[in-house]
Every structure is written in structure tokens, then in C-alpha cells.
Amino acid sequence: MSDKPIPARPTVDLRSFTPARVALGRSGASVPTKALLDFTLDHARARDAVHAAFDAPRLLADLRALGLAVTEAKSRVVDRSDYLRRPDLGRRLEAGSAEALARAASAPCQLALVIGDGLSAAAVHAHAVALVGRLLPLLAEGDDVAVGHVVVASGARVALGDEIGTILGARMVVMLIGERPGLSAPDSLGAYLTFAPKPGRTDAERNCVSNIHHAGLSYDEAAFKIAWLVREGLARQVSGVALKDESADRAPRRIGTLSPG
């Protein structure tokens, strides 16, 4: 074993491993001008992402181009200000949307896919369609998990998927939604999976695949994890803390015949 001391690595080296604001330096008692301007720009991008308009018609068209039959829905929020001030309204469907989904629900299904704007419509615009394009072939492999319904939801919070899944008779719902923007990722997409969705489910009863964007989890990685969790969740008939992501270690179980419940 060598007694030669290991040279200390400069703190600035950390910047090659993380987008976090480390080793910025200083100018007098303050940060350098460039660091301040970078922070101001990233903060503006995060704010813009929160307030960006949701282009539901474009999303509907892009999903239909993938061969999917898509239904549009809205929560009870009136506008973006209402969405930010009243999270509870984003968790419930407006009456007209609930009625339209009830008419579309011809029979129970294995899986409902919901795509909602959340706190970053920019994330949904940038990543949702590409992720769905990667996910569908993985769901179709082997025992073929059927996507019974696809819904584009405006003014959506994660829990809106519970009411949608209940109305559609879905055994599981996957909600793709824009995550709260950060200073390093204003366009991060999240996927939330809930088995036996119904209003009142807690976050402990969901699985989350998060940080899906160009500098985070790739579409292929995210689609693989989501497909694994869907299959394993349907096979075990659970989600949330009872279902651990072991996709790196083994293949999911075969779903077989699902019992009602």
C-alpha cells in the first residue's frame, strides 16, 4: 500500500458530475455575474413552464397519429390561477367530462393511460408522445397488456387519474404528467401508476417513475420501468409501497387471468 498522499480534487470538478449549482466562485461578497444571470434565466424558465398553456389539441392529434383512440377530459379548475390556488379542484373531473368518459366506458379494461398537464405543460409537450411511442410495444410483448383507454386531461393533478380509472373500469391507471419544474429541469415528466384506482387513493398506493427528460431518465429506460411495473402490478394486484421496482433484477411475472376486485 502506497503512503503517497492522494491529491485533493478541486471542488470545481464536481461540476462535471451534477447540474447543481456548486463551485460557482465569487465576486467580492457576491456570486459572479454569469452565475447570477444563469440562475435568473433558469428561474424564468421554471416559472414559464408552470404558466405555459396546455396544447391539448396538438397532443390529441399526435397520439391519434400513433393509432390510439383518445378522449379529452378536464378537471374542475377554471384557469391556471385556479389550478395553482386550488389543488383539490385538479383532482376531480368536471361533470361534462365525467359523463363523456362514462359513455366511452363500454367494458372494464386492464390499463388506462392518462396524460395530464400538471405543473409543467412544457414537459408533456416535449416528452409524452415520444414516451408513449416507446411504451406501447413493450406493453404488447408477451402476454400483451391492453391499453383500453387513452385520456388527455387538462388542469390535472395526479389524483385525477383515480376518478378517470374508476369511471373507465381500469384495473390500473398510468398517469403521465408534468412535474414541478426545477431550476435545472423545467420540463421533467413523471409517470404515476395506481392499481385499482378510485378517489381517495394516497401517494403511498402509487409507484412513480420520475425525472423523464433529455438530461434525466431516457424514454427507453422510463418505458422499460413503466412496462415492468404495470405487468408486475397487475400480476400481484398491488401498487405503491407494496410493489418495489426490481426491473433491473428479473423479468415480471405473467399476468394470467385477473380476478375482479
Coordinates of C-alpha atoms in Angstrom, one line a residue, residues 80-210:
R80 CA -54.3 28.3 -14.4
S81 CA -54.6 30.6 -11.4
D82 CA -57.4 28.5 -10.1
Y83 CA -55.2 25.4 -10.7
L84 CA -52.4 26.8 -8.6
R85 CA -54.5 28.0 -5.8
R86 CA -56.9 25.1 -5.6
P87 CA -55.1 21.7 -5.9
D88 CA -58.3 19.9 -4.8
L89 CA -60.2 21.0 -8.0
G90 CA -57.4 19.5 -10.1
R91 CA -58.1 16.1 -8.6
R92 CA -61.8 15.9 -9.7
L93 CA -63.4 15.8 -13.1
E94 CA -65.8 18.4 -14.3
A95 CA -69.3 17.0 -14.7
G96 CA -69.3 17.0 -18.5
S97 CA -66.0 15.1 -18.7
A98 CA -67.2 12.5 -16.2
E99 CA -70.3 11.9 -18.3
A100 CA -68.4 11.7 -21.5
L101 CA -66.0 9.1 -20.0
A102 CA -68.9 7.1 -18.6
R103 CA -70.3 6.9 -22.1
A104 CA -67.0 5.8 -23.5
A105 CA -66.6 3.0 -20.9
S106 CA -68.1 0.1 -22.7
A107 CA -66.4 -2.6 -20.6
P108 CA -63.7 -2.9 -17.9
C109 CA -60.1 -2.8 -19.1
Q110 CA -56.6 -3.8 -17.9
L111 CA -55.0 -0.4 -18.3
A112 CA -56.0 3.2 -18.8
L113 CA -53.4 5.8 -19.9
V114 CA -53.9 9.4 -18.8
I115 CA -51.8 12.3 -20.0
G116 CA -52.2 15.5 -17.9
D117 CA -50.6 18.9 -18.0
G118 CA -49.7 19.0 -14.3
L119 CA -47.2 21.7 -13.2
S120 CA -45.3 21.7 -16.5
A121 CA -47.2 21.5 -19.8
A122 CA -43.8 22.1 -21.4
A123 CA -42.7 18.6 -20.2
V124 CA -45.8 17.0 -21.6
H125 CA -45.4 18.7 -25.0
A126 CA -41.7 17.7 -25.1
H127 CA -41.8 14.1 -24.0
A128 CA -45.2 12.5 -23.6
V129 CA -45.8 11.3 -27.2
A130 CA -42.3 10.0 -27.6
L131 CA -42.5 8.1 -24.3
V132 CA -45.9 6.6 -25.3
G133 CA -44.4 5.5 -28.6
R134 CA -41.7 3.6 -26.7
L135 CA -44.1 2.2 -24.1
L136 CA -46.8 0.7 -26.4
P137 CA -44.5 -2.0 -28.0
L138 CA -43.3 -3.1 -24.6
L139 CA -46.8 -3.5 -23.3
A140 CA -47.7 -5.5 -26.4
E141 CA -44.9 -8.1 -25.8
G142 CA -45.6 -11.5 -24.3
D143 CA -49.0 -11.6 -22.6
D144 CA -50.0 -8.3 -24.2
V145 CA -51.2 -5.7 -21.7
A146 CA -54.1 -4.0 -23.5
V147 CA -54.4 -0.2 -23.2
G148 CA -58.2 0.1 -23.0
H149 CA -58.5 3.9 -23.0
V150 CA -56.2 6.9 -23.5
V151 CA -57.3 10.2 -22.0
V152 CA -55.8 13.7 -22.3
A153 CA -56.7 15.7 -19.2
S154 CA -56.4 19.5 -18.8
G155 CA -55.9 21.1 -15.4
A156 CA -54.8 17.7 -14.0
R157 CA -53.3 16.7 -10.7
V158 CA -52.0 13.1 -10.2
A159 CA -55.1 12.0 -8.3
L160 CA -57.4 12.9 -11.3
G161 CA -56.3 9.6 -12.7
D162 CA -58.1 7.8 -9.9
E163 CA -61.5 9.1 -10.8
I164 CA -60.8 8.6 -14.5
G165 CA -59.7 5.0 -13.9
T166 CA -62.8 4.3 -11.7
I167 CA -65.2 5.5 -14.4
L168 CA -63.4 3.6 -17.1
G169 CA -63.3 0.4 -15.1
A170 CA -59.5 0.2 -15.4
R171 CA -57.6 -2.4 -13.3
M172 CA -54.6 0.0 -13.4
V173 CA -54.1 3.6 -14.5
V174 CA -50.8 5.2 -15.6
M175 CA -50.8 9.0 -15.4
L176 CA -48.1 10.8 -17.4
I177 CA -47.9 14.3 -16.0
G178 CA -45.6 17.4 -16.0
E179 CA -43.6 17.5 -12.7
R180 CA -42.9 20.6 -10.6
P181 CA -40.2 22.5 -12.6
G182 CA -36.8 22.8 -11.0
L183 CA -34.0 25.2 -11.8
S184 CA -32.1 22.5 -13.7
A185 CA -35.1 20.8 -15.3
P186 CA -38.2 22.8 -16.2
D187 CA -39.5 20.0 -18.5
S188 CA -39.4 16.9 -16.3
L189 CA -42.2 14.3 -16.9
G190 CA -43.4 11.8 -14.3
A191 CA -45.4 8.6 -14.6
Y192 CA -47.6 7.5 -11.7
L193 CA -49.1 4.0 -11.6
T194 CA -52.0 3.1 -9.4
F195 CA -53.6 -0.4 -9.2
A196 CA -57.4 -0.5 -8.6
P197 CA -57.7 3.3 -8.9
K198 CA -60.5 5.1 -7.0
P199 CA -60.9 8.5 -5.4
G200 CA -59.1 8.7 -2.1
R201 CA -56.0 6.7 -3.0
T202 CA -52.9 8.1 -1.3
D203 CA -49.4 8.6 -2.8
A204 CA -48.3 5.5 -0.8
E205 CA -50.5 3.5 -3.1
R206 CA -48.8 4.6 -6.3
N207 CA -45.5 3.9 -8.0
C208 CA -43.6 6.8 -9.6
V209 CA -41.1 6.9 -12.4
S210 CA -39.8 10.4 -12.4

